[in-house]
Tab-separated table of C-alpha atoms in Angstrom:
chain	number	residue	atom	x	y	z
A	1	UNK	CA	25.753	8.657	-9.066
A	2	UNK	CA	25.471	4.645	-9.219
A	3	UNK	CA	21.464	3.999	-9.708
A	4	UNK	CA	21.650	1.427	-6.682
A	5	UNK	CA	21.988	4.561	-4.399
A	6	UNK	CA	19.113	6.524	-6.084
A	7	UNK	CA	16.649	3.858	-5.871
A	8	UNK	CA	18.233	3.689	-2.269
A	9	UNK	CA	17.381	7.041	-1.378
A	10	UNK	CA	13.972	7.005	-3.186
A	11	UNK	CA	13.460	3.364	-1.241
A	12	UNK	CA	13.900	5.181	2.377
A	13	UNK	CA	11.775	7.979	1.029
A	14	UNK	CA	8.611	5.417	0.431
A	15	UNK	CA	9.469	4.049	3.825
A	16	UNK	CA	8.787	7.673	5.624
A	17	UNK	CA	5.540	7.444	2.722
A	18	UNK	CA	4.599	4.124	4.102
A	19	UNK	CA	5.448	4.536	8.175
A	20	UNK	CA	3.077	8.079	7.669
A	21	UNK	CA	0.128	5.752	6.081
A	22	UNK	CA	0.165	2.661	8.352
A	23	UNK	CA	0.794	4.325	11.749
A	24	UNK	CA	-2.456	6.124	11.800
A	25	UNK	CA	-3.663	2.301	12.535
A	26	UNK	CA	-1.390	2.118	15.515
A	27	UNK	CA	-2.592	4.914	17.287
A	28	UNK	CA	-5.871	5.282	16.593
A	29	UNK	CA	-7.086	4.925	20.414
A	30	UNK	CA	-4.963	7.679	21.196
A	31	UNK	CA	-6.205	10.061	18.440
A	32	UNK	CA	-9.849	8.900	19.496
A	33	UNK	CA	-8.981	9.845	22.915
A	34	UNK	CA	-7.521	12.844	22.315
A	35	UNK	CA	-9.355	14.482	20.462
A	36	UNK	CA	-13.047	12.863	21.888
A	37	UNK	CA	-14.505	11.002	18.836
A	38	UNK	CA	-14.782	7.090	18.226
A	39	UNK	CA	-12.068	4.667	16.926
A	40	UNK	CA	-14.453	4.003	13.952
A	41	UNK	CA	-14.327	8.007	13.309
A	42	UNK	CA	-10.395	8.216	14.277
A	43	UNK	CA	-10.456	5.225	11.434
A	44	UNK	CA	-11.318	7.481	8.670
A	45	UNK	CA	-8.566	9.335	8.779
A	46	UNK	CA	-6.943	6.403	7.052
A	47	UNK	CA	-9.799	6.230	4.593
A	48	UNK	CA	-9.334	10.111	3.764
A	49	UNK	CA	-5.460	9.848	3.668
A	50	UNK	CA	-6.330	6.876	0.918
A	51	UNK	CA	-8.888	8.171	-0.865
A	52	UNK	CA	-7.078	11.835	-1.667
A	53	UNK	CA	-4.026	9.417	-2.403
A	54	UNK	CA	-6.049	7.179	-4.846
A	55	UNK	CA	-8.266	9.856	-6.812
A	56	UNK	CA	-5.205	12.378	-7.123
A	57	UNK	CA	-2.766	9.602	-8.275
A	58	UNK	CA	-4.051	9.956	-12.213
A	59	UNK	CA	-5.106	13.471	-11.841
A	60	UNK	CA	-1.648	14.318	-10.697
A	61	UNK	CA	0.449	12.428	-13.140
A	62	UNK	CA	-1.711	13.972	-15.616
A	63	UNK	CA	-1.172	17.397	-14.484
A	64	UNK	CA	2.762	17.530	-13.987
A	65	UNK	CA	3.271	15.284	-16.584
A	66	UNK	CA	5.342	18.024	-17.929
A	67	UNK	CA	7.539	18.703	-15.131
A	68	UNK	CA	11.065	16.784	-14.356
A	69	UNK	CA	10.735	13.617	-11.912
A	70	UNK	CA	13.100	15.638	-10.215
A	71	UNK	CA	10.808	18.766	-9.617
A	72	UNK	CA	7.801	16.294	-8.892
A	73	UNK	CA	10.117	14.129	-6.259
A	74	UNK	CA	11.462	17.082	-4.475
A	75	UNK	CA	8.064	19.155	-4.498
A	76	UNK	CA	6.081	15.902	-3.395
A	77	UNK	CA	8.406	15.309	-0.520
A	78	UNK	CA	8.315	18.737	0.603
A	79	UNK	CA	4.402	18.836	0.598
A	80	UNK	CA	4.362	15.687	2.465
A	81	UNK	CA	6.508	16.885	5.435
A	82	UNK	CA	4.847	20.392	5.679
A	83	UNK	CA	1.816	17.860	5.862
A	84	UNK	CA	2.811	16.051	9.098
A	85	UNK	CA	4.232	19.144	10.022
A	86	UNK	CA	0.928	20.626	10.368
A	87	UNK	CA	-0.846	17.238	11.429
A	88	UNK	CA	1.178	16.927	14.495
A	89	UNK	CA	-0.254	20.700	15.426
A	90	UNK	CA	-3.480	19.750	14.807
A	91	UNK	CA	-5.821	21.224	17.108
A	92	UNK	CA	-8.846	19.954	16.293
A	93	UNK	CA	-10.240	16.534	14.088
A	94	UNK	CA	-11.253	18.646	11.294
A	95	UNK	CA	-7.418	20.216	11.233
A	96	UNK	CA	-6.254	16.313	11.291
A	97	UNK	CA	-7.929	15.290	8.311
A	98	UNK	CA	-6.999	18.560	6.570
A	99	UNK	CA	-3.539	17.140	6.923
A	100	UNK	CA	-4.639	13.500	6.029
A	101	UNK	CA	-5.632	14.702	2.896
A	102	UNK	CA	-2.865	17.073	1.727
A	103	UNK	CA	-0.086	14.146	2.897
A	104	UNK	CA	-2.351	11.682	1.395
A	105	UNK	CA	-2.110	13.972	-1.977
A	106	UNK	CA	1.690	14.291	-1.723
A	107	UNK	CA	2.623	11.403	-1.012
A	108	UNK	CA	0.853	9.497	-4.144
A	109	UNK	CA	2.686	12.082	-6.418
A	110	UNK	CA	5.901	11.298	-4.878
A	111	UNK	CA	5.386	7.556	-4.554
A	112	UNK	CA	3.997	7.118	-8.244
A	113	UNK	CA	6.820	9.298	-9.688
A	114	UNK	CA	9.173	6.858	-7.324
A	115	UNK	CA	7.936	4.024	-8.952
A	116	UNK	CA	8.421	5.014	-12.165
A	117	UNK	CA	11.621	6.483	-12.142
A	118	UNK	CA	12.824	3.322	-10.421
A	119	UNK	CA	11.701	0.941	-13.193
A	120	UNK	CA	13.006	3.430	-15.919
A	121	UNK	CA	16.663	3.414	-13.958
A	122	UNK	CA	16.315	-0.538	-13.738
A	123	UNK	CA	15.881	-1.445	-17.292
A	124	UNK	CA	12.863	-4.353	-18.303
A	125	UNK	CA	15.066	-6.996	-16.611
A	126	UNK	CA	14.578	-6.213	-13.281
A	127	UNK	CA	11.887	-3.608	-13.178
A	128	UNK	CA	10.483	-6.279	-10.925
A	129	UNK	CA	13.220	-5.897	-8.514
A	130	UNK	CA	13.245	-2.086	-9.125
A	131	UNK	CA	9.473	-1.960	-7.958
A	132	UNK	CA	10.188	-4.216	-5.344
A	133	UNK	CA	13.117	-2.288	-3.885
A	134	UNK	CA	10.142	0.553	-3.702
A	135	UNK	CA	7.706	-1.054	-2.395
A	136	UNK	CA	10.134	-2.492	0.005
A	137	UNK	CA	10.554	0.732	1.867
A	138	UNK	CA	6.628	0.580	2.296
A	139	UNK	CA	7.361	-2.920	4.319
A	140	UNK	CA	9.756	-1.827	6.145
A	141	UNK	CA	7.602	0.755	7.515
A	142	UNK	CA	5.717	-1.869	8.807
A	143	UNK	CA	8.369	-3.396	10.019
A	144	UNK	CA	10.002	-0.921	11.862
A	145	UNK	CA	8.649	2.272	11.627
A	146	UNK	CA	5.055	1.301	11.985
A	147	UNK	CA	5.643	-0.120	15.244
A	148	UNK	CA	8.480	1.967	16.315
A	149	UNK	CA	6.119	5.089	15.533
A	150	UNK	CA	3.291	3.473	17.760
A	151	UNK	CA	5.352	2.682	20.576
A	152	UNK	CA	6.494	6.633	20.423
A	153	UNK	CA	2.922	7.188	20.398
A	154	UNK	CA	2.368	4.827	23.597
A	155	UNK	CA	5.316	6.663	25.518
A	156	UNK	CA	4.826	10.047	24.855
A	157	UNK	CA	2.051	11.295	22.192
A	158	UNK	CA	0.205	10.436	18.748
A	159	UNK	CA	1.513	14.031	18.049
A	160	UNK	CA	5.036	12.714	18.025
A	161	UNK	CA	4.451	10.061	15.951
A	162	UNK	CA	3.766	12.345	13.484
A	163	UNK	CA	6.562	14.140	14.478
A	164	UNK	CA	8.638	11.234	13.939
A	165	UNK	CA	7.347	10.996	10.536
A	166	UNK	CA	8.825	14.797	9.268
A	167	UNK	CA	11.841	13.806	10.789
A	168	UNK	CA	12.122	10.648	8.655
A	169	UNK	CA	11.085	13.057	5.462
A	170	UNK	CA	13.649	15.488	6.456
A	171	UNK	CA	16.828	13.841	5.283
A	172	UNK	CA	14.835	12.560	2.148
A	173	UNK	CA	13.885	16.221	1.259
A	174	UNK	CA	17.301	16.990	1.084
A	175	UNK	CA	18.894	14.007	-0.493
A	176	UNK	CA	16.844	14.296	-3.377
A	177	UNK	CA	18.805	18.005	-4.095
A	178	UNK	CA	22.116	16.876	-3.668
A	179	UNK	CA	22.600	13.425	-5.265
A	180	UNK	CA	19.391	12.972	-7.618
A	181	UNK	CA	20.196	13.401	-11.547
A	182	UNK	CA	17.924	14.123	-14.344
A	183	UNK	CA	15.852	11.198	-15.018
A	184	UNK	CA	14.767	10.787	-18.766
A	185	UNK	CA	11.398	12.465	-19.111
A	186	UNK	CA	8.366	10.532	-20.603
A	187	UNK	CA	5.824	11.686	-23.507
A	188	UNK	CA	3.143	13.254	-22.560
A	189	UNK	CA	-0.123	11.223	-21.532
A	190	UNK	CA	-3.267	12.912	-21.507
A	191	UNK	CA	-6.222	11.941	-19.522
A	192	UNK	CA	-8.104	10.584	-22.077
A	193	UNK	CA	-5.045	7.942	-23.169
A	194	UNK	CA	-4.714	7.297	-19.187
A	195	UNK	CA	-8.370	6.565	-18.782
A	196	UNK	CA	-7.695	3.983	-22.012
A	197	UNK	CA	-5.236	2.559	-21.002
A	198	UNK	CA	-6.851	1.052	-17.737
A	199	UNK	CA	-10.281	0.452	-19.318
A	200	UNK	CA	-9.001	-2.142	-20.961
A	201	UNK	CA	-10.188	-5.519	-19.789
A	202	UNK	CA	-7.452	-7.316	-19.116
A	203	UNK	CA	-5.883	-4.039	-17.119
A	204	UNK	CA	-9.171	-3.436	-15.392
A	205	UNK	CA	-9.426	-6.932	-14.030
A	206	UNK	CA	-5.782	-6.809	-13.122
A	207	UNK	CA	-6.376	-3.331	-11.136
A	208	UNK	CA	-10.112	-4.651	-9.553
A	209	UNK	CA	-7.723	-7.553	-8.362
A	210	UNK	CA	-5.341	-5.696	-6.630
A	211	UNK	CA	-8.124	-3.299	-4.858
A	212	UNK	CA	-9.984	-6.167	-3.125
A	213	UNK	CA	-6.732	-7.870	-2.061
A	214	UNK	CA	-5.805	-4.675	-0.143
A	215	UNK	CA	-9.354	-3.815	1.198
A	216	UNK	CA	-9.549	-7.833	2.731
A	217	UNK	CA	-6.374	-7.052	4.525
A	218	UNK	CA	-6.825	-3.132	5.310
A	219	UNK	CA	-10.279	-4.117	7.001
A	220	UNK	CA	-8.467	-5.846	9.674
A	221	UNK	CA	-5.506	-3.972	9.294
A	222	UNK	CA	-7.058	-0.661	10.175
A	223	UNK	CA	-8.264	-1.627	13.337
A	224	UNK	CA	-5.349	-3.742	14.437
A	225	UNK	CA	-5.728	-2.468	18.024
A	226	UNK	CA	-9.380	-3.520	18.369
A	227	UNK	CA	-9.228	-6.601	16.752
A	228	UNK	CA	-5.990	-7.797	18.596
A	229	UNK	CA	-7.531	-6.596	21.950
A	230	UNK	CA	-10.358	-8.785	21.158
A	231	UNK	CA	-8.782	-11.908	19.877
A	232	UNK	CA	-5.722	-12.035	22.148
A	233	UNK	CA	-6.499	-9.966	25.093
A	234	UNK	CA	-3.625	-7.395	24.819
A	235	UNK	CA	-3.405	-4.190	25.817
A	236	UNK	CA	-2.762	-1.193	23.333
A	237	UNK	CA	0.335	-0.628	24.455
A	238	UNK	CA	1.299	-4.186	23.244
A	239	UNK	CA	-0.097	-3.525	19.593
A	240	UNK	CA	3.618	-2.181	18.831
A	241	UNK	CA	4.498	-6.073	18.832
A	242	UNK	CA	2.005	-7.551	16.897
A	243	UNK	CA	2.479	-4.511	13.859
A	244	UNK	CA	6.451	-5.496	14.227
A	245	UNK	CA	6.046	-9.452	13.840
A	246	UNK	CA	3.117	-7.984	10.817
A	247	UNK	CA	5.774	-5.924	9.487
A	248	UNK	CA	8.965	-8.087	9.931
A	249	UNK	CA	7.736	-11.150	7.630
A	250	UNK	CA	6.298	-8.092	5.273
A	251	UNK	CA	9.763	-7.164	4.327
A	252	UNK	CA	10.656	-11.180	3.337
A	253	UNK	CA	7.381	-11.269	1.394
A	254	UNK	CA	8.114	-8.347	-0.628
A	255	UNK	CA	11.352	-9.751	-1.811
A	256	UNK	CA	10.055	-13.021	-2.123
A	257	UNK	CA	7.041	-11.561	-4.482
A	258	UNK	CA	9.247	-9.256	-6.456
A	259	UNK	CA	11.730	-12.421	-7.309
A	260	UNK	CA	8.914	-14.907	-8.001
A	261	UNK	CA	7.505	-12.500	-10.292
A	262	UNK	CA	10.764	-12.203	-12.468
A	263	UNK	CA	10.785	-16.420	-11.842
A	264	UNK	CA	7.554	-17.542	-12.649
A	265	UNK	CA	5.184	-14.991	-13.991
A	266	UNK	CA	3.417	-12.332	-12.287
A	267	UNK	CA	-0.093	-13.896	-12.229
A	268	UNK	CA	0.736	-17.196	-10.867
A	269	UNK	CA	2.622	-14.718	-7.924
A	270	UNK	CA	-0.198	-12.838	-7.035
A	271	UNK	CA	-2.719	-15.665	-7.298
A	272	UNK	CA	-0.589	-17.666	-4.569
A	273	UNK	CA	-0.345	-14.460	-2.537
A	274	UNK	CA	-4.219	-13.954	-2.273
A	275	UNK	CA	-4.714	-17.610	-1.544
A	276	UNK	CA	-2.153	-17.455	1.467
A	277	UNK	CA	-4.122	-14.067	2.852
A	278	UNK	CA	-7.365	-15.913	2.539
A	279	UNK	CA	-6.426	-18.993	4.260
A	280	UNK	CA	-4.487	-16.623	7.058
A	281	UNK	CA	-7.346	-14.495	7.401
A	282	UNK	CA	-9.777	-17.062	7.373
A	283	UNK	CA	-7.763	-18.756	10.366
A	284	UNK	CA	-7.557	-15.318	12.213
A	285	UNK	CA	-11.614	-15.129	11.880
A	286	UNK	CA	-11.914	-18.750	13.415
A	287	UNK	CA	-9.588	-17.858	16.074
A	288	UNK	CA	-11.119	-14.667	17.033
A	289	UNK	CA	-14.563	-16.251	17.148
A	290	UNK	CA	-14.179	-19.635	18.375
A	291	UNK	CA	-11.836	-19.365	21.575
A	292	UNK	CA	-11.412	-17.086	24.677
A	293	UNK	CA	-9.055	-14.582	24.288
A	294	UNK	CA	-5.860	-13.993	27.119
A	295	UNK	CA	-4.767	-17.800	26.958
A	296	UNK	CA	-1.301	-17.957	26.419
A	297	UNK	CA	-1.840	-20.458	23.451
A	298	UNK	CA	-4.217	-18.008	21.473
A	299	UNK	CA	-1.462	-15.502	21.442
A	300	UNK	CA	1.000	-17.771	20.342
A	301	UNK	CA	-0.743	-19.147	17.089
A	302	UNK	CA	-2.219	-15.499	16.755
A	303	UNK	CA	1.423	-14.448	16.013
A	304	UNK	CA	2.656	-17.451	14.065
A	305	UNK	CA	-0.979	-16.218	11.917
A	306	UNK	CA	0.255	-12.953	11.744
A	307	UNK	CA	3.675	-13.918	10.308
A	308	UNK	CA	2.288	-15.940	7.723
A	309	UNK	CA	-0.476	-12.815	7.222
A	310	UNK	CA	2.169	-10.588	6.792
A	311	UNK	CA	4.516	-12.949	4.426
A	312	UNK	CA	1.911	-13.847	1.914
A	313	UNK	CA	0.087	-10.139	1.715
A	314	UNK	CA	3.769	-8.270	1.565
A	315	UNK	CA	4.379	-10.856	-1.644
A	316	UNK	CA	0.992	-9.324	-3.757
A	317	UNK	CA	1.907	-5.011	-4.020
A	318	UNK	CA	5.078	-5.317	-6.303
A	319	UNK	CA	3.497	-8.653	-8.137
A	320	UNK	CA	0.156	-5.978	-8.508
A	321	UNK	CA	2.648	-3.631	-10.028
A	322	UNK	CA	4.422	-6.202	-12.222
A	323	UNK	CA	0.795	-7.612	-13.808
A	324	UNK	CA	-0.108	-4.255	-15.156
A	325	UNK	CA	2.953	-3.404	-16.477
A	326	UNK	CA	3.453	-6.218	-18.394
A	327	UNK	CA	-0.477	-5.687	-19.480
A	328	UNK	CA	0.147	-2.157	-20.522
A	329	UNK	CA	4.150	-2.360	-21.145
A	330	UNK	CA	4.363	0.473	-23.257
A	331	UNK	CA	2.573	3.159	-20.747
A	332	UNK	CA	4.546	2.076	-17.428
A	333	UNK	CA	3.850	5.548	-15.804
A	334	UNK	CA	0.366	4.938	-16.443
A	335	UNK	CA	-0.074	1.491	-15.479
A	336	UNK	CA	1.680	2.180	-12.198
A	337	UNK	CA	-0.602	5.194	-11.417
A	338	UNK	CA	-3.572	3.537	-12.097
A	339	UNK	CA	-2.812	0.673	-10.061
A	340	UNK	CA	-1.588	3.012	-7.315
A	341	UNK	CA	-4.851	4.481	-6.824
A	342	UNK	CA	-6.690	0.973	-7.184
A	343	UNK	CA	-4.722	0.424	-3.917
A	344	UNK	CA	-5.091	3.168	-1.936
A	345	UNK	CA	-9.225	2.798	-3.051
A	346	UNK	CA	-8.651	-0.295	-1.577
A	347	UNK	CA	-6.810	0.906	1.882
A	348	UNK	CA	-10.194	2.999	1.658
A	349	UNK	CA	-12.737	0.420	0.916
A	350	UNK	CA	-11.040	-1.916	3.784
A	351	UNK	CA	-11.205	1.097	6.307
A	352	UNK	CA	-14.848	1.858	5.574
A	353	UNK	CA	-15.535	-1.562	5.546
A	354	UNK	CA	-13.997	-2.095	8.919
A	355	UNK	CA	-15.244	0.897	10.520
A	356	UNK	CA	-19.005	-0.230	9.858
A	357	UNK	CA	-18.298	-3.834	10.979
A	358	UNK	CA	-16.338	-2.324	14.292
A	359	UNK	CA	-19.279	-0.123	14.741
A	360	UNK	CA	-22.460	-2.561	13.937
A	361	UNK	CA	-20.876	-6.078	14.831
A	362	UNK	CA	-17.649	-6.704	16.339
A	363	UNK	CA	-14.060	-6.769	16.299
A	364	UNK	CA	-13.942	-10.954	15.354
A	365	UNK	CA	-16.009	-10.000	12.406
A	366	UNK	CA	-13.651	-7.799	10.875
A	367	UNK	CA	-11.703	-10.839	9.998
A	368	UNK	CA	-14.577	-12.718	7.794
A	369	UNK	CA	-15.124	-9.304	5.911
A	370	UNK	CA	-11.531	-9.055	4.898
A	371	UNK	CA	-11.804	-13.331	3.750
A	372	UNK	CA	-14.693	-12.027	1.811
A	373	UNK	CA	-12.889	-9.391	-0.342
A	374	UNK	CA	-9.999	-11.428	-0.671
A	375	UNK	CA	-12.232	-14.395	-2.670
A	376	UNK	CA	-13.743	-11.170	-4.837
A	377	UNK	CA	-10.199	-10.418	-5.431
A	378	UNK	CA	-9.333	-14.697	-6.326
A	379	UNK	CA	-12.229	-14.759	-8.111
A	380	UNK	CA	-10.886	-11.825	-10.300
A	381	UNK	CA	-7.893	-13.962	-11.267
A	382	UNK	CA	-9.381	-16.962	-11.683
A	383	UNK	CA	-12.522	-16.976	-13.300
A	384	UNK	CA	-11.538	-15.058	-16.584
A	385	UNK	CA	-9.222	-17.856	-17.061
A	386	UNK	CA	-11.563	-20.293	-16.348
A	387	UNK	CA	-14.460	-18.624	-18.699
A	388	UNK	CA	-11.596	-18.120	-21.484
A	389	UNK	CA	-10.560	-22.115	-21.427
A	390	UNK	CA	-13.976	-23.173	-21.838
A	391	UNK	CA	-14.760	-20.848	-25.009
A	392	UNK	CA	-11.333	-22.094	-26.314
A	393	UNK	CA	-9.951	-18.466	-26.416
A	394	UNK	CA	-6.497	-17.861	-24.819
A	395	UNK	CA	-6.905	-15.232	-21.894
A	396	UNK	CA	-4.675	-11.873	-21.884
A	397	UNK	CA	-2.490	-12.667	-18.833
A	398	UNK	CA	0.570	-10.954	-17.043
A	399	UNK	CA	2.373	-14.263	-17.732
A	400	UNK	CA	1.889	-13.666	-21.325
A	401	UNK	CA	1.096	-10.039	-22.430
A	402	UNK	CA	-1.165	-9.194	-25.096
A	403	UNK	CA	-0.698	-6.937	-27.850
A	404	UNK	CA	0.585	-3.181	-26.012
A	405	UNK	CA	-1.436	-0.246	-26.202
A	406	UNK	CA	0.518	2.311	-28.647
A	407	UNK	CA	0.689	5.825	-26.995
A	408	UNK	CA	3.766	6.313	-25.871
A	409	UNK	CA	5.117	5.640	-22.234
């Protein structure tokens, strides 16, 4: 089977991955509704469905380190659709997050194994591309099936948007059984040579990074509904548009990041990235706060903001990727999972974040909070270079990667 289909098939399988994670953002006011709590408390369902994704990640890879990426794929996918299976049943909040948290689980085993099997497929050359073509199905959820999933929502129920979501899984389920071959298994990697691995400086800057880049965008992000409500004066039912125009220029910046990472250096990639999300979320936050929302203008540059939003944040997840595996190139699997969970912390750091903003302030703050995690995030690129050139000592850098850690991959 030609490797362009498998990382095909494991591509749509991260988009049913990444429509399942983002969604929850699109129809929060109807889960709140629903089910009687607040959007704030509806809103941590995200944070659960991160958090179980981002402290199983190493646990996991740890754990079935021993088993074939083809037993860990098709398991994964199948826990993941039982998963939304039983969310869309949910009778109660506390059933919900039940299924958060076991999809949340699943789908970081599957995603992380993804990953890796896609870059091992690839080759060196264009593991960038490889991670890319990944991540890509992730943007393409929020290009299509993020909004396509919300307007279900909006029509009919939240329940079959999840719905929606084991149908997507379905066909990935059983792809992985007929055309999937064995993929060449890795060494063993315990715990200890995991934890290691991303305690090293350079790696642990790289992965701190990456964390407050998604948190600044996931505390708007979350509460897209609110926040767009606020600033524009749409309706919920319009929310659908604003995740598709989010989504849409998402898919060009992933490919754009992926290739300028291969071009010109991983580093210099993400850097640009989190300047663009500053600067677009810093413009969101001014026009939020400083003009009446429902004019016709404020919706227009709200959108163009969006776009550019969406371009420049879609760019940073495969250049994320790309900087720690050239800092740790000879433990990809590792480097991947650890950065993994340092983004699905962040998902939960921007939700919490968001949800006590939403709840103590208001929905044009949310904005400023994410521009303030996205300078801690900079100013994790930046100043260790800075500090480095004035001591005269040459910085470890994605661009140029320092001596490998030896434990196998």
């Amino acid at each position: 089977m030609p490797h362009k289909v498998i990382l095909a098939l494991l591509a749509i399988g991260s988009f049913a991955v990444g429509t399942d994670g983002f969604v929850i953002s699109g129809i929060l006011p109807l889960i709140a509704g629903e089910l009687d709590v607040s959007e704030p408390m509806a809103g941590q369902l995200v944070t659960a469905f991160a958090l179980s994704y981002a402290i199983s990640a190493p646990v996991l890879m740890t754990v079935t380190a021993g088993l074939s990426r083809r037993v860990m794929l098709r398991g994964s996918m199948l826990a993941f659709l039982l998963a939304n299976l039983l969310g869309a049943f949910a009778p109660t909040y506390g059933v919900l997050m039940a299924a958060r948290i076991l999809a949340g689980i699943s789908a970081a085993l599957y995603m992380n194994t993804a990953a890796a099997t896609a870059t091992a497929l690839a080759g060196e050359r264009y593991r960038g591309r490889a991670v890319s073509l990944i991540i890509g199905g992730l943007t393409v959820a929020t290009a299509l099936g993020v909004p396509g999933g919300t307007l279900v929502g909006q029509l009919g129920s939240w329940r079959l948007t999840l719905a929606l979501v084991v149908v997507l899984a379905v066909p990935v389920f059983i792809g992985l059984f007929l055309v999937l071959p064995p993929v060449p298994q890795p060494p063993v990697i315990s715990m200890r040579d995991r934890v290691r691995t991303g305690a090293q400086r350079p790696v642990m800057l790289a992965v701190l990074a990456n964390l407050f880049a998604v948190a600044g965008c996931f505390t708007v992000f979350t509460y897209l509904a609110a926040f767009t409500r606020a600033t524009t004066g749409m309706d919920d039912a319009r929310v659908s548009l604003v995740l598709l125009v989010f989504g849409v220029a998402g898919a060009f910046g992933n490919v754009i990041g992926g290739r300028l990472s291969d071009r010109i250096g991983a580093e210099r990639t993400f850097a640009g990235s989190v300047s663009g999300v500053v600067v677009s979320m810093a413009l969101l936050a001014v026009l939020a706060s400083c003009f009446a929302s429902g004019s016709g203008l404020v919706v227009v540059v709200f959108l163009a903001v969006t776009v550019a939003w969406g371009t420049v944040y879609w760019a940073e997840p495969p250049t994320a990727i790309h900087r720690v595996l050239d800092l740790a190139p000879t433990a990809p699997s590792v480097a991947i999972s650890v950065n993994s969970s340092a983004s699905y912390l962040g998902v939960a750091l921007g939700g919490a974040v968001g949800g006590a903003v939403l709840d103590r302030l208001s929905p044009a703050a949310l904005a400023w909070a994410g521009v303030c995690l996205e300078l801690i995030a900079l100013a994790l690129v930046v100043l260790p270079r800075v500090l480095a050139a004035r001591t005269g000592r040459a910085p470890a850098s994605s661009d140029a990667p320092p001596e490998p850690v030896r434990h196998g991959v």
